[in-house]
mmCIF file with all atom_site columns, C-alpha atoms in Angstrom:
data_model
loop_
_atom_site.group_PDB
_atom_site.id
_atom_site.type_symbol
_atom_site.label_atom_id
_atom_site.label_alt_id
_atom_site.label_comp_id
_atom_site.label_asym_id
_atom_site.label_entity_id
_atom_site.label_seq_id
_atom_site.pdbx_PDB_ins_code
_atom_site.Cartn_x
_atom_site.Cartn_y
_atom_site.Cartn_z
_atom_site.occupancy
_atom_site.B_iso_or_equiv
_atom_site.pdbx_formal_charge
_atom_site.auth_seq_id
_atom_site.auth_comp_id
_atom_site.auth_asym_id
_atom_site.auth_atom_id
_atom_site.pdbx_PDB_model_num
ATOM 1  C CA . MET R 1 1  ? 0.191  0.004  -0.259  1.00 0.00 ? 80  MET R CA 1
ATOM 2  C CA . SER R 1 2  ? 1.206  3.296  -1.361  1.00 0.00 ? 81  SER R CA 1
ATOM 3  C CA . SER R 1 3  ? 1.911  6.453  1.114   1.00 0.00 ? 82  SER R CA 1
ATOM 4  C CA . GLU R 1 4  ? 1.190  9.936  0.615   1.00 0.00 ? 83  GLU R CA 1
ATOM 5  C CA . LEU R 1 5  ? 4.938  11.908 -0.004  1.00 0.00 ? 84  LEU R CA 1
ATOM 6  C CA . SER R 1 6  ? 4.998  15.868 1.432   1.00 0.00 ? 85  SER R CA 1
ATOM 7  C CA . ILE R 1 7  ? 7.264  18.126 0.043   1.00 0.00 ? 86  ILE R CA 1
ATOM 8  C CA . GLU R 1 8  ? 7.969  21.535 2.193   1.00 0.00 ? 87  GLU R CA 1
ATOM 9  C CA . CYS R 1 9  ? 9.187  24.250 -0.478  1.00 0.00 ? 88  CYS R CA 1
ATOM 10 C CA . GLY R 1 10 ? 9.977  26.499 2.266   1.00 0.00 ? 89  GLY R CA 1
ATOM 11 C CA . GLU R 1 11 ? 9.701  30.687 1.797   1.00 0.00 ? 90  GLU R CA 1
ATOM 12 C CA . VAL R 1 12 ? 12.911 31.106 -0.551  1.00 0.00 ? 91  VAL R CA 1
ATOM 13 C CA . VAL R 1 13 ? 12.201 28.862 -4.276  1.00 0.00 ? 92  VAL R CA 1
ATOM 14 C CA . ASP R 1 14 ? 15.601 30.003 -6.101  1.00 0.00 ? 93  ASP R CA 1
ATOM 15 C CA . ILE R 1 15 ? 18.984 28.835 -7.435  1.00 0.00 ? 94  ILE R CA 1
ATOM 16 C CA . SER R 1 16 ? 19.801 28.637 -4.975  1.00 0.00 ? 95  SER R CA 1
ATOM 17 C CA . VAL R 1 17 ? 18.253 25.296 -3.103  1.00 0.00 ? 96  VAL R CA 1
ATOM 18 C CA . VAL R 1 18 ? 17.120 24.346 -6.511  1.00 0.00 ? 97  VAL R CA 1
ATOM 19 C CA . SER R 1 19 ? 19.904 21.245 -5.563  1.00 0.00 ? 98  SER R CA 1
ATOM 20 C CA . ASP R 1 20 ? 18.733 20.361 -2.309  1.00 0.00 ? 99  ASP R CA 1
ATOM 21 C CA . LEU R 1 21 ? 14.997 20.120 -3.627  1.00 0.00 ? 100 LEU R CA 1
ATOM 22 C CA . TYR R 1 22 ? 15.836 18.840 -7.282  1.00 0.00 ? 101 TYR R CA 1
ATOM 23 C CA . GLN R 1 23 ? 17.690 15.623 -4.716  1.00 0.00 ? 102 GLN R CA 1
ATOM 24 C CA . GLN R 1 24 ? 13.840 15.941 -2.396  1.00 0.00 ? 103 GLN R CA 1
ATOM 25 C CA . LEU R 1 25 ? 11.860 15.555 -6.122  1.00 0.00 ? 104 LEU R CA 1
ATOM 26 C CA . ASN R 1 26 ? 14.025 13.068 -6.931  1.00 0.00 ? 105 ASN R CA 1
ATOM 27 C CA . ASP R 1 27 ? 14.063 11.016 -3.607  1.00 0.00 ? 106 ASP R CA 1
ATOM 28 C CA . VAL R 1 28 ? 10.186 11.380 -3.619  1.00 0.00 ? 107 VAL R CA 1
ATOM 29 C CA . LEU R 1 29 ? 9.926  10.131 -7.300  1.00 0.00 ? 108 LEU R CA 1
ATOM 30 C CA . GLN R 1 30 ? 12.353 6.295  -5.742  1.00 0.00 ? 109 GLN R CA 1
ATOM 31 C CA . GLN R 1 31 ? 8.673  5.959  -4.193  1.00 0.00 ? 110 GLN R CA 1
ATOM 32 C CA . ASP R 1 32 ? 4.766  5.307  -4.780  1.00 0.00 ? 111 ASP R CA 1
ATOM 33 C CA . GLY R 1 33 ? 2.369  7.585  -4.584  1.00 0.00 ? 112 GLY R CA 1
ATOM 34 C CA . PRO R 1 34 ? 0.659  10.740 -4.726  1.00 0.00 ? 113 PRO R CA 1
ATOM 35 C CA . VAL R 1 35 ? 2.761  13.885 -3.820  1.00 0.00 ? 114 VAL R CA 1
ATOM 36 C CA . THR R 1 36 ? 2.130  17.049 -2.178  1.00 0.00 ? 115 THR R CA 1
ATOM 37 C CA . LEU R 1 37 ? 3.472  19.713 -2.604  1.00 0.00 ? 116 LEU R CA 1
ATOM 38 C CA . ASN R 1 38 ? 2.697  22.242 0.694   1.00 0.00 ? 117 ASN R CA 1
ATOM 39 C CA . ALA R 1 39 ? 3.906  25.529 -1.241  1.00 0.00 ? 118 ALA R CA 1
ATOM 40 C CA . GLY R 1 40 ? 1.691  27.904 0.713   1.00 0.00 ? 119 GLY R CA 1
ATOM 41 C CA . SER R 1 41 ? 4.789  29.989 2.362   1.00 0.00 ? 120 SER R CA 1
ATOM 42 C CA . ILE R 1 42 ? 6.927  29.909 -0.582  1.00 0.00 ? 121 ILE R CA 1
ATOM 43 C CA . GLU R 1 43 ? 7.506  34.404 -0.841  1.00 0.00 ? 122 GLU R CA 1
ATOM 44 C CA . ARG R 1 44 ? 9.774  34.243 -3.828  1.00 0.00 ? 123 ARG R CA 1
ATOM 45 C CA . ILE R 1 45 ? 10.674 32.097 -6.628  1.00 0.00 ? 124 ILE R CA 1
ATOM 46 C CA . ASP R 1 46 ? 12.210 31.669 -9.766  1.00 0.00 ? 125 ASP R CA 1
ATOM 47 C CA . THR R 1 47 ? 12.688 30.361 -12.878 1.00 0.00 ? 126 THR R CA 1
ATOM 48 C CA . ALA R 1 48 ? 14.785 27.857 -12.613 1.00 0.00 ? 127 ALA R CA 1
ATOM 49 C CA . ALA R 1 49 ? 12.702 26.602 -9.565  1.00 0.00 ? 128 ALA R CA 1
ATOM 50 C CA . LEU R 1 50 ? 9.712  26.591 -11.534 1.00 0.00 ? 129 LEU R CA 1
ATOM 51 C CA . GLN R 1 51 ? 11.629 24.936 -14.312 1.00 0.00 ? 130 GLN R CA 1
ATOM 52 C CA . MET R 1 52 ? 12.404 22.601 -12.217 1.00 0.00 ? 131 MET R CA 1
ATOM 53 C CA . PHE R 1 53 ? 8.637  21.622 -10.952 1.00 0.00 ? 132 PHE R CA 1
ATOM 54 C CA . VAL R 1 54 ? 8.020  21.700 -14.395 1.00 0.00 ? 133 VAL R CA 1
ATOM 55 C CA . CYS R 1 55 ? 10.247 18.894 -15.275 1.00 0.00 ? 134 CYS R CA 1
ATOM 56 C CA . PHE R 1 56 ? 9.030  16.085 -11.625 1.00 0.00 ? 135 PHE R CA 1
ATOM 57 C CA . ILE R 1 57 ? 5.231  17.232 -12.820 1.00 0.00 ? 136 ILE R CA 1
ATOM 58 C CA . GLN R 1 58 ? 5.953  15.674 -16.171 1.00 0.00 ? 137 GLN R CA 1
ATOM 59 C CA . GLU R 1 59 ? 7.869  12.978 -15.016 1.00 0.00 ? 138 GLU R CA 1
ATOM 60 C CA . VAL R 1 60 ? 5.578  11.984 -11.633 1.00 0.00 ? 139 VAL R CA 1
ATOM 61 C CA . LYS R 1 61 ? 2.303  11.997 -14.871 1.00 0.00 ? 140 LYS R CA 1
ATOM 62 C CA . ASN R 1 62 ? 4.312  9.945  -17.275 1.00 0.00 ? 141 ASN R CA 1
ATOM 63 C CA . ARG R 1 63 ? 5.298  7.067  -13.833 1.00 0.00 ? 142 ARG R CA 1
ATOM 64 C CA . ASP R 1 64 ? 1.190  7.527  -13.420 1.00 0.00 ? 143 ASP R CA 1
ATOM 65 C CA . ARG R 1 65 ? 0.815  9.659  -10.222 1.00 0.00 ? 144 ARG R CA 1
ATOM 66 C CA . MET R 1 66 ? -0.378 12.819 -9.014  1.00 0.00 ? 145 MET R CA 1
ATOM 67 C CA . VAL R 1 67 ? 0.949  15.216 -7.505  1.00 0.00 ? 146 VAL R CA 1
ATOM 68 C CA . TYR R 1 68 ? -1.187 17.994 -5.946  1.00 0.00 ? 147 TYR R CA 1
ATOM 69 C CA . TRP R 1 69 ? -0.540 21.482 -3.976  1.00 0.00 ? 148 TRP R CA 1
ATOM 70 C CA . HIS R 1 70 ? -1.419 21.844 -1.229  1.00 0.00 ? 149 HIS R CA 1
ATOM 71 C CA . ALA R 1 71 ? -2.393 26.308 -0.254  1.00 0.00 ? 150 ALA R CA 1
ATOM 72 C CA . PRO R 1 72 ? 0.225  27.176 -3.264  1.00 0.00 ? 151 PRO R CA 1
ATOM 73 C CA . SER R 1 73 ? 0.811  30.840 -2.736  1.00 0.00 ? 152 SER R CA 1
ATOM 74 C CA . GLU R 1 74 ? 0.907  34.627 -4.490  1.00 0.00 ? 153 GLU R CA 1
ATOM 75 C CA . ALA R 1 75 ? 3.537  34.051 -4.973  1.00 0.00 ? 154 ALA R CA 1
ATOM 76 C CA . LEU R 1 76 ? 3.672  31.136 -6.800  1.00 0.00 ? 155 LEU R CA 1
ATOM 77 C CA . LEU R 1 77 ? 0.965  31.243 -8.567  1.00 0.00 ? 156 LEU R CA 1
ATOM 78 C CA . ARG R 1 78 ? 1.364  34.749 -9.738  1.00 0.00 ? 157 ARG R CA 1
ATOM 79 C CA . SER R 1 79 ? 4.949  34.677 -11.402 1.00 0.00 ? 158 SER R CA 1
ATOM 80 C CA . ALA R 1 80 ? 3.412  30.650 -13.375 1.00 0.00 ? 159 ALA R CA 1
ATOM 81 C CA . ASN R 1 81 ? 0.679  32.812 -14.412 1.00 0.00 ? 160 ASN R CA 1
ATOM 82 C CA . TYR R 1 82 ? 3.103  35.924 -15.673 1.00 0.00 ? 161 TYR R CA 1
ATOM 83 C CA . LEU R 1 83 ? 5.333  33.002 -17.112 1.00 0.00 ? 162 LEU R CA 1
ATOM 84 C CA . GLY R 1 84 ? 2.722  30.899 -18.941 1.00 0.00 ? 163 GLY R CA 1
ATOM 85 C CA . LEU R 1 85 ? 3.269  27.294 -16.961 1.00 0.00 ? 164 LEU R CA 1
ATOM 86 C CA . LYS R 1 86 ? 0.228  27.056 -15.088 1.00 0.00 ? 165 LYS R CA 1
ATOM 87 C CA . GLN R 1 87 ? -1.364 24.769 -17.167 1.00 0.00 ? 166 GLN R CA 1
ATOM 88 C CA . ILE R 1 88 ? 1.768  22.332 -17.553 1.00 0.00 ? 167 ILE R CA 1
ATOM 89 C CA . LEU R 1 89 ? 2.026  22.921 -13.477 1.00 0.00 ? 168 LEU R CA 1
ATOM 90 C CA . LEU R 1 90 ? -1.266 21.672 -12.166 1.00 0.00 ? 169 LEU R CA 1
ATOM 91 C CA . LEU R 1 91 ? -1.757 25.391 -10.846 1.00 0.00 ? 170 LEU R CA 1
ATOM 92 C CA . SER R 1 92 ? -4.559 26.571 -13.488 1.00 0.00 ? 171 SER R CA 1
ATOM 93 C CA . GLU R 1 93 ? -7.531 25.162 -10.729 1.00 0.00 ? 172 GLU R CA 1
ATOM 94 C CA . GLN R 1 94 ? -5.548 26.987 -8.248  1.00 0.00 ? 173 GLN R CA 1
ATOM 95 C CA . ASN R 1 95 ? -7.579 31.069 -7.927  1.00 0.00 ? 174 ASN R CA 1
#
């Protein structure tokens, strides 16, 4: 039986933390079950982080798994919308 896996995104998700976050995301890919990205505390996110999330979500979907955003912050929604990534990031249902 698989359990839900959760990743805490943190307040600042930028190039300075992408390496660590990548490792967390990669570790989650090696496990089974739906993935929840806790994004309520994101205050700043850059393009590098958004690109990484795009790749991660595509890989999760390729593995026939589910990924969910929990409480995506306004900063995340605004940045994704500005770059035209809300749909591919599965954020189009949010605000």
